[in-house]
C-alpha positions as a Markdown table, in Angstrom:
| # | Residue | x | y | z |
|---|---|---|---|---|
| 1 | Met | 7.1 | -7.1 | 15.9 |
| 2 | Ile | 4.8 | -5.1 | 13.8 |
| 3 | Ala | 5.0 | -5.9 | 10.1 |
| 4 | Lys | 7.6 | -8.7 | 10.3 |
| 5 | His | 6.7 | -9.6 | 6.7 |
| 6 | Pro | 5.6 | -7.1 | 4.0 |
| 7 | Pro | 1.9 | -6.5 | 4.6 |
| 8 | Met | -0.6 | -8.1 | 2.1 |
| 9 | Gly | -4.2 | -6.9 | 1.7 |
| 10 | Trp | -6.9 | -4.9 | -0.3 |
| 11 | Asn | -7.3 | -1.1 | -0.5 |
| 12 | Ser | -10.4 | 0.5 | -1.9 |
| 13 | Trp | -8.8 | 3.4 | -3.8 |
| 14 | Asp | -8.2 | 1.9 | -7.2 |
| 15 | Cys | -11.6 | 0.6 | -7.6 |
| 16 | Tyr | -13.8 | 3.3 | -5.7 |
| 17 | Gly | -11.7 | 6.3 | -5.0 |
| 18 | Ala | -13.3 | 8.4 | -2.2 |
| 19 | Ala | -16.6 | 6.8 | -2.6 |
| 20 | Val | -16.3 | 3.3 | -1.1 |
| 21 | Thr | -19.3 | 2.2 | 1.1 |
| 22 | Glu | -19.5 | -0.3 | 3.9 |
| 23 | Glu | -21.5 | -2.8 | 1.7 |
| 24 | Ile | -18.5 | -2.9 | -0.7 |
| 25 | Val | -16.0 | -3.3 | 2.0 |
| 26 | Arg | -17.9 | -6.1 | 3.5 |
| 27 | Gln | -18.2 | -8.0 | 0.2 |
| 28 | Asn | -14.5 | -7.6 | -0.4 |
| 29 | Ala | -13.8 | -8.8 | 3.1 |
| 30 | Arg | -15.9 | -11.9 | 2.6 |
| 31 | Tyr | -14.1 | -12.6 | -0.8 |
| 32 | Met | -10.7 | -12.3 | 0.8 |
| 33 | Ala | -11.5 | -14.5 | 3.7 |
| 34 | Glu | -13.0 | -17.3 | 1.3 |
| 35 | His | -10.5 | -17.0 | -1.4 |
| 36 | Leu | -7.2 | -15.3 | -0.3 |
| 37 | Lys | -6.7 | -15.6 | 3.4 |
| 38 | Gln | -5.0 | -18.8 | 3.2 |
| 39 | Tyr | -2.3 | -17.3 | 0.9 |
| 40 | Gly | -1.5 | -14.6 | 3.4 |
| 41 | Trp | -3.8 | -11.8 | 2.4 |
| 42 | Glu | -5.1 | -10.1 | 5.6 |
| 43 | Tyr | -5.6 | -6.2 | 5.5 |
| 44 | Val | -8.9 | -4.8 | 4.3 |
| 45 | Val | -8.3 | -0.9 | 4.1 |
| 46 | Val | -10.8 | 1.8 | 3.6 |
| 47 | Asp | -9.1 | 4.6 | 1.6 |
| 48 | Ile | -9.6 | 8.4 | 1.6 |
| 49 | Gln | -12.7 | 10.5 | 2.6 |
| 50 | Trp | -14.8 | 7.9 | 4.4 |
| 51 | Tyr | -15.9 | 10.9 | 6.5 |
| 52 | Gln | -17.3 | 12.7 | 3.5 |
| 53 | Pro | -21.0 | 12.0 | 3.0 |
| 54 | Thr | -21.2 | 13.2 | -0.7 |
| 55 | Ala | -18.1 | 11.5 | -2.2 |
| 56 | Leu | -19.0 | 10.1 | -5.5 |
| 57 | Asn | -15.6 | 9.0 | -7.3 |
| 58 | His | -12.0 | 9.6 | -7.6 |
| 59 | Glu | -12.4 | 13.4 | -7.4 |
| 60 | Tyr | -12.3 | 15.4 | -4.3 |
| 61 | Glu | -15.0 | 17.9 | -3.4 |
| 62 | Pro | -13.3 | 20.9 | -2.0 |
| 63 | Phe | -14.4 | 22.5 | 1.2 |
| 64 | Ser | -17.0 | 19.9 | 1.7 |
| 65 | Thr | -18.8 | 19.2 | 5.1 |
| 66 | Leu | -16.9 | 16.4 | 7.0 |
| 67 | Asp | -18.4 | 14.2 | 9.8 |
| 68 | Met | -16.6 | 14.5 | 13.0 |
| 69 | Asp | -17.1 | 14.5 | 16.8 |
| 70 | Glu | -16.7 | 17.3 | 19.4 |
| 71 | Tyr | -13.1 | 17.0 | 19.5 |
| 72 | Gly | -12.4 | 17.5 | 15.8 |
| 73 | Arg | -11.9 | 13.7 | 15.2 |
| 74 | Leu | -13.2 | 12.5 | 11.8 |
| 75 | Leu | -16.0 | 9.9 | 12.0 |
| 76 | Pro | -17.4 | 7.6 | 9.3 |
| 77 | Ala | -20.3 | 9.2 | 7.1 |
| 78 | Val | -23.2 | 7.3 | 8.3 |
| 79 | Asn | -25.0 | 7.3 | 4.9 |
| 80 | Arg | -22.1 | 5.4 | 3.5 |
| 81 | Phe | -21.3 | 3.3 | 6.6 |
| 82 | Pro | -24.5 | 2.7 | 8.4 |
| 83 | Ser | -23.0 | 0.6 | 11.3 |
| 84 | Ala | -21.1 | 3.9 | 12.4 |
| 85 | Ala | -24.4 | 5.3 | 13.6 |
| 86 | Gly | -24.6 | 6.6 | 17.0 |
| 87 | Gly | -20.9 | 7.7 | 17.2 |
| 88 | Val | -19.5 | 4.2 | 17.4 |
| 89 | Gly | -17.3 | 4.9 | 14.3 |
| 90 | Phe | -15.7 | 1.9 | 12.5 |
| 91 | Lys | -15.8 | -0.5 | 15.5 |
| 92 | Pro | -18.8 | -2.6 | 14.1 |
| 93 | Leu | -17.1 | -2.8 | 10.7 |
| 94 | Ala | -13.8 | -3.7 | 12.2 |
| 95 | Asp | -15.3 | -6.3 | 14.3 |
| 96 | Tyr | -17.0 | -7.9 | 11.2 |
| 97 | Val | -13.5 | -7.9 | 9.5 |
| 98 | His | -11.9 | -9.4 | 12.5 |
| 99 | Ser | -14.7 | -12.1 | 12.7 |
| 100 | Leu | -13.4 | -13.3 | 9.2 |
| 101 | Gly | -9.9 | -13.7 | 10.6 |
| 102 | Leu | -8.9 | -10.5 | 8.8 |
| 103 | Lys | -7.5 | -7.2 | 9.7 |
| 104 | Phe | -9.0 | -3.7 | 9.4 |
| 105 | Gly | -7.2 | -0.5 | 8.1 |
| 106 | Ile | -8.2 | 3.1 | 7.2 |
| 107 | His | -6.6 | 6.1 | 5.4 |
| 108 | Ile | -6.2 | 9.4 | 7.0 |
| 109 | Met | -4.7 | 12.8 | 5.9 |
| 110 | Arg | -2.0 | 14.3 | 8.0 |
| 111 | Gly | -3.2 | 17.2 | 10.3 |
| 112 | Met | -6.7 | 18.0 | 11.5 |
| 113 | Pro | -9.9 | 19.0 | 9.6 |
| 114 | Arg | -10.0 | 22.7 | 8.9 |
| 115 | Met | -13.5 | 22.7 | 10.1 |
| 116 | Ala | -12.1 | 21.7 | 13.6 |
| 117 | Ala | -9.8 | 24.6 | 13.6 |
| 118 | His | -12.5 | 27.0 | 12.3 |
| 119 | Arg | -14.9 | 25.9 | 15.0 |
| 120 | His | -12.3 | 26.2 | 17.7 |
| 121 | Leu | -13.0 | 22.7 | 19.0 |
| 122 | Pro | -11.2 | 21.3 | 22.1 |
| 123 | Ile | -8.5 | 18.6 | 21.7 |
| 124 | Lys | -9.5 | 15.7 | 23.8 |
| 125 | Asp | -7.6 | 15.2 | 27.1 |
| 126 | Ser | -5.8 | 18.6 | 26.5 |
| 127 | Asp | -6.4 | 22.3 | 27.6 |
| 128 | Val | -5.6 | 23.3 | 24.1 |
| 129 | Cys | -8.1 | 23.9 | 21.1 |
| 130 | Cys | -7.7 | 22.9 | 17.6 |
| 131 | His | -7.2 | 26.4 | 16.1 |
| 132 | Glu | -4.2 | 26.7 | 18.4 |
| 133 | Val | -2.1 | 24.0 | 16.8 |
| 134 | Ala | -3.6 | 24.1 | 13.2 |
| 135 | Asn | -1.3 | 25.7 | 10.6 |
| 136 | Pro | -3.4 | 27.3 | 7.8 |
| 137 | Asn | -0.2 | 27.7 | 5.8 |
| 138 | Ser | 0.2 | 23.9 | 5.6 |
| 139 | Val | -2.5 | 22.5 | 3.2 |
| 140 | Cys | -2.3 | 19.6 | 0.8 |
| 141 | Ala | -2.0 | 20.6 | -2.8 |
| 142 | Trp | -4.5 | 18.1 | -4.0 |
| 143 | Asn | -7.1 | 17.8 | -1.2 |
| 144 | Pro | -7.9 | 20.9 | 1.0 |
| 145 | Asp | -9.8 | 19.0 | 3.8 |
| 146 | Met | -7.1 | 19.4 | 6.3 |
| 147 | Tyr | -4.5 | 21.7 | 8.0 |
| 148 | Gly | -1.2 | 20.4 | 8.9 |
| 149 | Leu | -0.1 | 21.0 | 12.4 |
| 150 | Arg | 2.2 | 23.3 | 14.2 |
| 151 | Cys | 4.4 | 20.6 | 15.6 |
| 152 | Asp | 6.2 | 22.8 | 18.1 |
| 153 | Lys | 3.0 | 23.4 | 20.0 |
| 154 | Pro | 2.2 | 20.9 | 22.9 |
| 155 | Gly | -1.3 | 20.3 | 21.5 |
| 156 | Ala | 0.0 | 18.9 | 18.2 |
| 157 | Gln | 1.1 | 15.6 | 19.9 |
| 158 | Ala | -2.1 | 15.6 | 22.0 |
| 159 | Tyr | -4.3 | 15.7 | 18.8 |
| 160 | Tyr | -2.6 | 13.0 | 17.2 |
| 161 | Asn | -2.7 | 10.8 | 20.4 |
| 162 | Ser | -6.5 | 11.4 | 20.5 |
| 163 | Ile | -7.1 | 10.2 | 17.0 |
| 164 | Phe | -5.0 | 7.2 | 17.3 |
| 165 | Arg | -6.5 | 6.2 | 20.7 |
| 166 | Leu | -9.8 | 6.4 | 18.9 |
| 167 | Tyr | -8.5 | 4.1 | 16.2 |
| 168 | Ala | -7.4 | 1.7 | 18.7 |
| 169 | Glu | -10.8 | 1.7 | 20.2 |
| 170 | Trp | -12.4 | 1.0 | 17.0 |
| 171 | Gly | -10.0 | -1.9 | 16.4 |
| 172 | Val | -8.0 | -0.6 | 13.5 |
| 173 | Asp | -4.9 | -2.5 | 12.5 |
| 174 | Phe | -3.5 | -0.5 | 9.8 |
| 175 | Val | -3.3 | 3.2 | 9.1 |
| 176 | Lys | -2.3 | 4.7 | 5.8 |
| 177 | Cys | -1.4 | 8.5 | 6.5 |
| 178 | Asp | -1.4 | 10.6 | 3.3 |
| 179 | Asp | 0.2 | 13.9 | 2.1 |
| 180 | Ile | 3.4 | 13.2 | 4.1 |
| 181 | Ala | 5.8 | 10.6 | 2.8 |
| 182 | Arg | 7.3 | 13.0 | 0.1 |
| 183 | Glu | 6.8 | 16.1 | 1.9 |
| 184 | Tyr | 10.3 | 16.4 | 3.6 |
| 185 | Pro | 11.6 | 18.4 | 5.1 |
| 186 | His | 8.7 | 20.3 | 6.6 |
| 187 | Cys | 6.8 | 17.2 | 7.5 |
| 188 | Lys | 9.6 | 15.4 | 9.3 |
| 189 | Arg | 8.5 | 16.4 | 12.7 |
| 190 | Glu | 4.9 | 15.6 | 11.9 |
| 191 | Ile | 5.9 | 12.0 | 10.9 |
| 192 | Glu | 7.5 | 11.7 | 14.3 |
| 193 | Leu | 4.3 | 12.9 | 16.0 |
| 194 | Ile | 2.1 | 10.5 | 14.1 |
| 195 | Ser | 4.5 | 7.6 | 14.7 |
| 196 | Asn | 4.6 | 8.4 | 18.5 |
| 197 | Ala | 0.9 | 8.4 | 18.6 |
| 198 | Cys | 0.5 | 5.2 | 16.7 |
| 199 | Arg | 2.9 | 3.5 | 19.0 |
| 200 | Ala | 1.4 | 4.8 | 22.1 |
| 201 | Ser | -2.3 | 3.9 | 21.0 |
| 202 | Gly | -2.3 | 0.5 | 22.9 |
| 203 | Arg | -2.7 | -1.4 | 19.8 |
| 204 | Asp | -0.4 | -2.9 | 17.2 |
| 205 | Ile | -1.1 | -0.8 | 14.2 |
| 206 | Val | 0.8 | -0.8 | 10.9 |
| 207 | Leu | 1.7 | 2.7 | 9.9 |
| 208 | Ser | 2.0 | 3.3 | 6.2 |
| 209 | Leu | 3.0 | 6.8 | 4.7 |
| 210 | Ser | 1.9 | 8.1 | 1.4 |
| 211 | Pro | 2.3 | 9.3 | -1.4 |
| 212 | Gly | 5.6 | 9.0 | -3.1 |
| 213 | Pro | 8.2 | 9.4 | -4.1 |
| 214 | Ala | 9.7 | 9.4 | -0.6 |
| 215 | Pro | 13.2 | 10.9 | -0.7 |
| 216 | Leu | 15.9 | 8.1 | -0.7 |
| 217 | Glu | 18.0 | 10.2 | 1.6 |
| 218 | Arg | 15.4 | 10.0 | 4.2 |
| 219 | Ala | 15.4 | 6.3 | 4.3 |
| 220 | Glu | 16.9 | 5.9 | 7.8 |
| 221 | His | 14.3 | 8.3 | 9.2 |
| 222 | Leu | 11.4 | 6.5 | 7.4 |
| 223 | Lys | 12.7 | 3.2 | 8.8 |
| 224 | Gln | 12.7 | 4.5 | 12.4 |
| 225 | Tyr | 9.3 | 6.0 | 12.2 |
| 226 | Ala | 7.1 | 4.0 | 9.8 |
| 227 | Asn | 6.4 | 0.4 | 8.8 |
| 228 | Met | 6.0 | 1.2 | 5.1 |
| 229 | Trp | 6.3 | 4.2 | 2.8 |
| 230 | Arg | 5.6 | 5.0 | -0.8 |
| 231 | Ile | 8.5 | 5.0 | -3.2 |
| 232 | Thr | 6.4 | 6.3 | -6.2 |
| 233 | Asp | 3.4 | 8.6 | -6.8 |
| 234 | Asp | 0.1 | 6.7 | -7.5 |
| 235 | Phe | 0.9 | 3.7 | -9.6 |
| 236 | Trp | -1.5 | 2.8 | -12.3 |
| 237 | Asp | -2.0 | 0.3 | -15.0 |
| 238 | Asp | 0.4 | 1.9 | -17.5 |
| 239 | Trp | 3.5 | -0.1 | -18.8 |
| 240 | Arg | 5.7 | 3.1 | -18.6 |
| 241 | Leu | 5.1 | 3.3 | -14.8 |
| 242 | Leu | 5.8 | -0.3 | -14.3 |
| 243 | Lys | 9.0 | -0.2 | -16.3 |
| 244 | Ala | 10.1 | 2.9 | -14.4 |
| 245 | Met | 9.5 | 0.9 | -11.1 |
| 246 | Phe | 12.7 | -1.2 | -11.8 |
| 247 | Glu | 14.9 | 1.8 | -11.2 |
| 248 | Arg | 13.0 | 2.7 | -8.0 |
| 249 | Ala | 13.1 | -0.9 | -6.8 |
| 250 | Glu | 16.8 | -1.0 | -7.4 |
| 251 | Lys | 17.4 | 2.2 | -5.3 |
| 252 | Trp | 15.2 | 1.1 | -2.5 |
| 253 | Cys | 15.5 | -2.7 | -2.2 |
| 254 | Ile | 18.4 | -2.5 | 0.4 |
| 255 | His | 16.0 | -0.9 | 3.0 |
| 256 | Ser | 13.6 | -3.7 | 3.0 |
| 257 | Ala | 13.6 | -5.5 | 6.3 |
| 258 | Pro | 11.3 | -6.7 | 9.1 |
| 259 | Gly | 9.3 | -4.0 | 10.4 |
| 260 | His | 9.9 | -1.4 | 7.6 |
| 261 | Trp | 9.2 | -1.9 | 3.9 |
| 262 | Pro | 9.5 | 0.4 | 0.9 |
| 263 | Asp | 6.1 | 0.4 | -0.9 |
| 264 | Ala | 5.8 | 0.3 | -4.7 |
| 265 | Asp | 2.0 | 1.1 | -4.3 |
| 266 | Met | -1.1 | -0.9 | -5.0 |
| 267 | Leu | -1.6 | -3.7 | -7.6 |
| 268 | Pro | -3.9 | -2.3 | -10.3 |
| 269 | Leu | -5.2 | -5.7 | -11.3 |
| 270 | Gly | -8.6 | -6.8 | -12.3 |
| 271 | Ala | -11.7 | -4.5 | -12.1 |
| 272 | Leu | -10.7 | -0.9 | -11.4 |
| 273 | Arg | -12.2 | 2.6 | -11.5 |
| 274 | Gln | -15.7 | 1.2 | -10.7 |
| 275 | Cys | -17.5 | 4.5 | -10.1 |
| 276 | Ser | -16.7 | 5.8 | -13.7 |
| 277 | Asn | -17.2 | 2.5 | -15.5 |
| 278 | Pro | -18.4 | -0.8 | -13.7 |
| 279 | Asp | -17.0 | -2.6 | -16.8 |
| 280 | Asp | -13.5 | -1.2 | -16.4 |
| 281 | Trp | -10.6 | -3.6 | -16.3 |
| 282 | Thr | -6.9 | -3.3 | -15.8 |
| 283 | Lys | -5.0 | -2.2 | -19.0 |
| 284 | Phe | -2.0 | -4.1 | -18.2 |
| 285 | Thr | -1.5 | -7.2 | -20.3 |
| 286 | Arg | -1.3 | -10.6 | -18.8 |
| 287 | Glu | 2.5 | -10.4 | -19.3 |
| 288 | Glu | 2.8 | -7.1 | -17.6 |
| 289 | Gln | 0.7 | -8.3 | -14.7 |
| 290 | Arg | 3.0 | -11.3 | -14.3 |
| 291 | Thr | 6.0 | -8.9 | -14.3 |
| 292 | Met | 4.4 | -6.7 | -11.8 |
| 293 | Met | 3.5 | -9.7 | -9.4 |
| 294 | Thr | 7.1 | -10.9 | -9.8 |
| 295 | Leu | 9.0 | -7.6 | -9.2 |
| 296 | Trp | 7.0 | -6.8 | -6.0 |
| 297 | Pro | 7.8 | -10.0 | -4.1 |
| 298 | Met | 11.5 | -10.0 | -5.4 |
| 299 | Met | 12.0 | -6.3 | -3.9 |
| 300 | Arg | 9.8 | -7.4 | -0.9 |
| 301 | Ser | 7.3 | -4.6 | -1.4 |
| 302 | Pro | 4.0 | -4.8 | 0.4 |
| 303 | Leu | 1.2 | -6.2 | -1.6 |
| 304 | Met | -2.1 | -4.3 | -1.8 |
| 305 | Ile | -4.7 | -5.4 | -4.3 |
| 306 | Gly | -6.6 | -2.6 | -6.0 |
| 307 | Ala | -9.4 | -4.4 | -7.6 |
| 308 | Glu | -13.1 | -4.9 | -6.8 |
| 309 | Met | -12.2 | -8.5 | -5.9 |
| 310 | Thr | -15.7 | -10.1 | -6.4 |
| 311 | Lys | -15.1 | -9.5 | -10.0 |
| 312 | Asn | -11.8 | -11.3 | -10.3 |
| 313 | Asp | -11.3 | -13.6 | -13.3 |
| 314 | Glu | -9.6 | -16.9 | -13.2 |
| 315 | Phe | -6.3 | -15.3 | -14.4 |
| 316 | Thr | -6.4 | -12.6 | -11.8 |
| 317 | Leu | -7.1 | -15.0 | -9.1 |
| 318 | Ser | -4.3 | -17.2 | -10.2 |
| 319 | Leu | -1.9 | -14.3 | -9.7 |
| 320 | Leu | -3.1 | -13.7 | -6.2 |
| 321 | Thr | -3.1 | -17.4 | -5.2 |
| 322 | Asn | 0.3 | -18.6 | -6.4 |
| 323 | Ala | 1.7 | -19.5 | -3.0 |
| 324 | Asp | 5.1 | -20.2 | -4.3 |
| 325 | Val | 5.5 | -16.6 | -5.8 |
| 326 | Leu | 4.0 | -14.9 | -2.8 |
| 327 | Ala | 6.4 | -16.6 | -0.5 |
| 328 | Ile | 9.3 | -14.8 | -2.2 |
| 329 | Gly | 8.5 | -11.7 | -0.1 |
| 330 | Lys | 8.4 | -13.7 | 3.2 |
| 331 | Glu | 11.1 | -16.3 | 2.7 |
| 332 | Ser | 13.8 | -14.3 | 0.9 |
| 333 | Phe | 16.3 | -11.6 | 1.9 |
| 334 | Cys | 18.4 | -9.0 | 0.1 |
| 335 | Gly | 16.6 | -9.2 | -3.1 |
| 336 | His | 18.4 | -7.1 | -5.7 |
| 337 | Pro | 19.1 | -6.9 | -9.4 |
| 338 | Leu | 22.1 | -8.4 | -11.0 |
| 339 | Trp | 21.6 | -5.9 | -13.8 |
| 340 | Thr | 18.9 | -3.8 | -15.5 |
| 341 | Thr | 19.1 | -2.4 | -19.0 |
| 342 | Glu | 16.4 | -0.8 | -21.3 |
| 343 | Glu | 15.6 | -4.3 | -22.6 |
| 344 | Glu | 15.9 | -6.7 | -19.6 |
| 345 | Ser | 16.4 | -7.2 | -15.9 |
| 346 | Val | 17.6 | -10.0 | -13.9 |
| 347 | Trp | 17.0 | -10.2 | -10.1 |
| 348 | Val | 18.3 | -12.6 | -7.4 |
| 349 | Ala | 17.0 | -13.2 | -3.9 |
| 350 | Pro | 18.5 | -15.9 | -1.5 |
| 351 | Arg | 16.1 | -17.7 | 0.7 |
| 352 | Gln | 16.5 | -17.1 | 4.4 |
| 353 | Asp | 16.6 | -20.8 | 5.4 |
| 354 | Gly | 19.6 | -21.3 | 2.9 |
| 355 | Gln | 17.5 | -23.7 | 0.7 |
| 356 | Gly | 18.0 | -22.1 | -2.6 |
| 357 | Val | 17.8 | -18.8 | -4.3 |
| 358 | Tyr | 15.1 | -17.0 | -6.3 |
| 359 | Ile | 16.1 | -15.8 | -9.8 |
| 360 | Ala | 13.7 | -13.7 | -11.8 |
| 361 | Leu | 14.2 | -12.9 | -15.5 |
| 362 | Phe | 12.3 | -9.9 | -17.0 |
| 363 | Asn | 11.9 | -8.8 | -20.6 |
| 364 | Leu | 11.4 | -5.1 | -20.6 |
| 365 | Ser | 11.5 | -4.6 | -24.3 |
| 366 | Asp | 8.8 | -4.4 | -26.7 |
| 367 | Ala | 9.8 | -7.5 | -28.6 |
| 368 | Glu | 10.1 | -11.2 | -27.7 |
| 369 | Arg | 13.4 | -11.7 | -26.2 |
| 370 | Thr | 15.6 | -14.4 | -24.7 |
| 371 | Val | 16.9 | -13.3 | -21.2 |
| 372 | Ser | 19.8 | -15.5 | -19.7 |
| 373 | Val | 21.8 | -15.5 | -16.6 |
| 374 | Ala | 24.9 | -17.6 | -16.2 |
| 375 | Arg | 25.2 | -19.9 | -13.0 |
| 376 | Ser | 28.6 | -18.1 | -12.2 |
| 377 | Gln | 26.5 | -15.0 | -11.5 |
| 378 | Tyr | 24.7 | -16.5 | -8.5 |
| 379 | Glu | 25.3 | -19.2 | -5.9 |
| 380 | Ala | 22.9 | -22.2 | -6.2 |
| 381 | Gly | 22.6 | -25.7 | -7.5 |
| 382 | Cys | 21.4 | -27.2 | -10.7 |
| 383 | Ser | 17.8 | -28.0 | -9.9 |
| 384 | Ala | 15.3 | -25.3 | -10.7 |
| 385 | Val | 11.4 | -24.9 | -11.0 |
| 386 | Glu | 9.8 | -22.0 | -12.6 |
| 387 | Leu | 7.2 | -20.7 | -10.2 |
| 388 | Trp | 4.5 | -19.4 | -12.4 |
| 389 | Ser | 4.2 | -22.6 | -14.5 |
| 390 | Gly | 5.5 | -25.1 | -12.1 |
| 391 | Lys | 7.8 | -26.6 | -14.7 |
| 392 | Pro | 11.2 | -27.9 | -13.8 |
| 393 | Ala | 14.2 | -26.4 | -15.6 |
| 394 | Asp | 17.8 | -27.5 | -15.9 |
| 395 | Ala | 20.0 | -24.9 | -14.2 |
| 396 | Ala | 23.4 | -26.6 | -14.7 |
| 397 | Asp | 24.8 | -23.8 | -17.0 |
| 398 | Gly | 22.3 | -21.0 | -15.6 |
| 399 | Leu | 19.0 | -20.0 | -16.7 |
| 400 | Ser | 17.5 | -18.8 | -20.0 |
| 401 | Ala | 14.0 | -18.1 | -21.0 |
| 402 | Arg | 12.4 | -16.8 | -24.3 |
| 403 | Leu | 9.9 | -14.2 | -23.0 |
| 404 | Ala | 7.1 | -12.2 | -24.7 |
| 405 | Pro | 7.3 | -8.4 | -24.5 |
| 406 | His | 7.0 | -7.2 | -21.0 |
| 407 | Asp | 7.0 | -10.8 | -19.5 |
| 408 | Ala | 8.7 | -12.4 | -16.6 |
| 409 | Val | 9.7 | -15.8 | -15.2 |
| 410 | Val | 10.9 | -16.5 | -11.7 |
| 411 | Tyr | 12.7 | -19.8 | -10.6 |
| 412 | Leu | 13.6 | -21.3 | -7.2 |
| 413 | Val | 17.0 | -22.8 | -7.8 |
| 414 | Lys | 18.4 | -25.3 | -5.3 |
């Protein structure tokens, strides 16, 4: 099964925007292999515009020249990814990531490069040309690199087949497709074509759809055609966004299951926005970071680190290497809130093996607060361990914790 558990990895967007380079990807891959692989972190994902030679930061350069082959398939910009020289694409970089025992991923936009349509390039293994299936009226609102496809044309499936076969040849294990998850209903058929191409590529590739919020009423369609999909727009280090995630998590948590995972987006921890300020650091407090790193596993969201990992401090590393907390996403099922108010939230998630239940207490208020849950509100024994601190707790009458503003605790109760 593809994505039996919520995928865990690193994505270059939060720290480098569109401007990540091969050297940066390699250094983060080495860091993951040395420090994080043993805890389940495995995907190394190159985000948007790896095919754009002049990308500098989180901003896009409209109508820039993109690197592509004779079939309108985008290629890595060689000045940023030197190992791609000679038309070999991402294969050398993917091979390097694989040599570390990790998996390699890339970001794509839906559709085809407008340059491919304007040049009337042929679609590989087809008698159709790019301009015949490109839809000039279907353009991303925030990045004009691509045209969406006329999905009723035979060449549309052929084009997607051609790019996913190329990605399989490169050794790609994860594809994040953008400008699509929230674009129902007009992108419904395009999602199906992309999924068909991904599954027919000859390689097991995780298919992730962005950005959100994906429409809740389309959950069953998303579960059929994707392995993960964004439930929010870009998530950054802002408490208001984190607090709002509790409502989204409550609505989507029932759809988390092997093979398909609602995605609460990347984890803006550690060193972020490195292109604009190499000294930039997450604006989340330590308490808020602990809350995020508790909620994501409890709802079984994928976990994608957004930091320049080589700059991780001891606290950031401790969040990413707490095996007991990270195990929640793999070992639990049916995680859901018992209640959420403006001031607090309490979540419960039974273990799949029947050996206990996870209970998370969140203080969502701006003041210190005691959050409690009675034992009658969940089914478990009297022995508990708080997983962030490792301290035992008496759960005979339930659980209670005095929490700082925006802080969380999570217990395994047996």
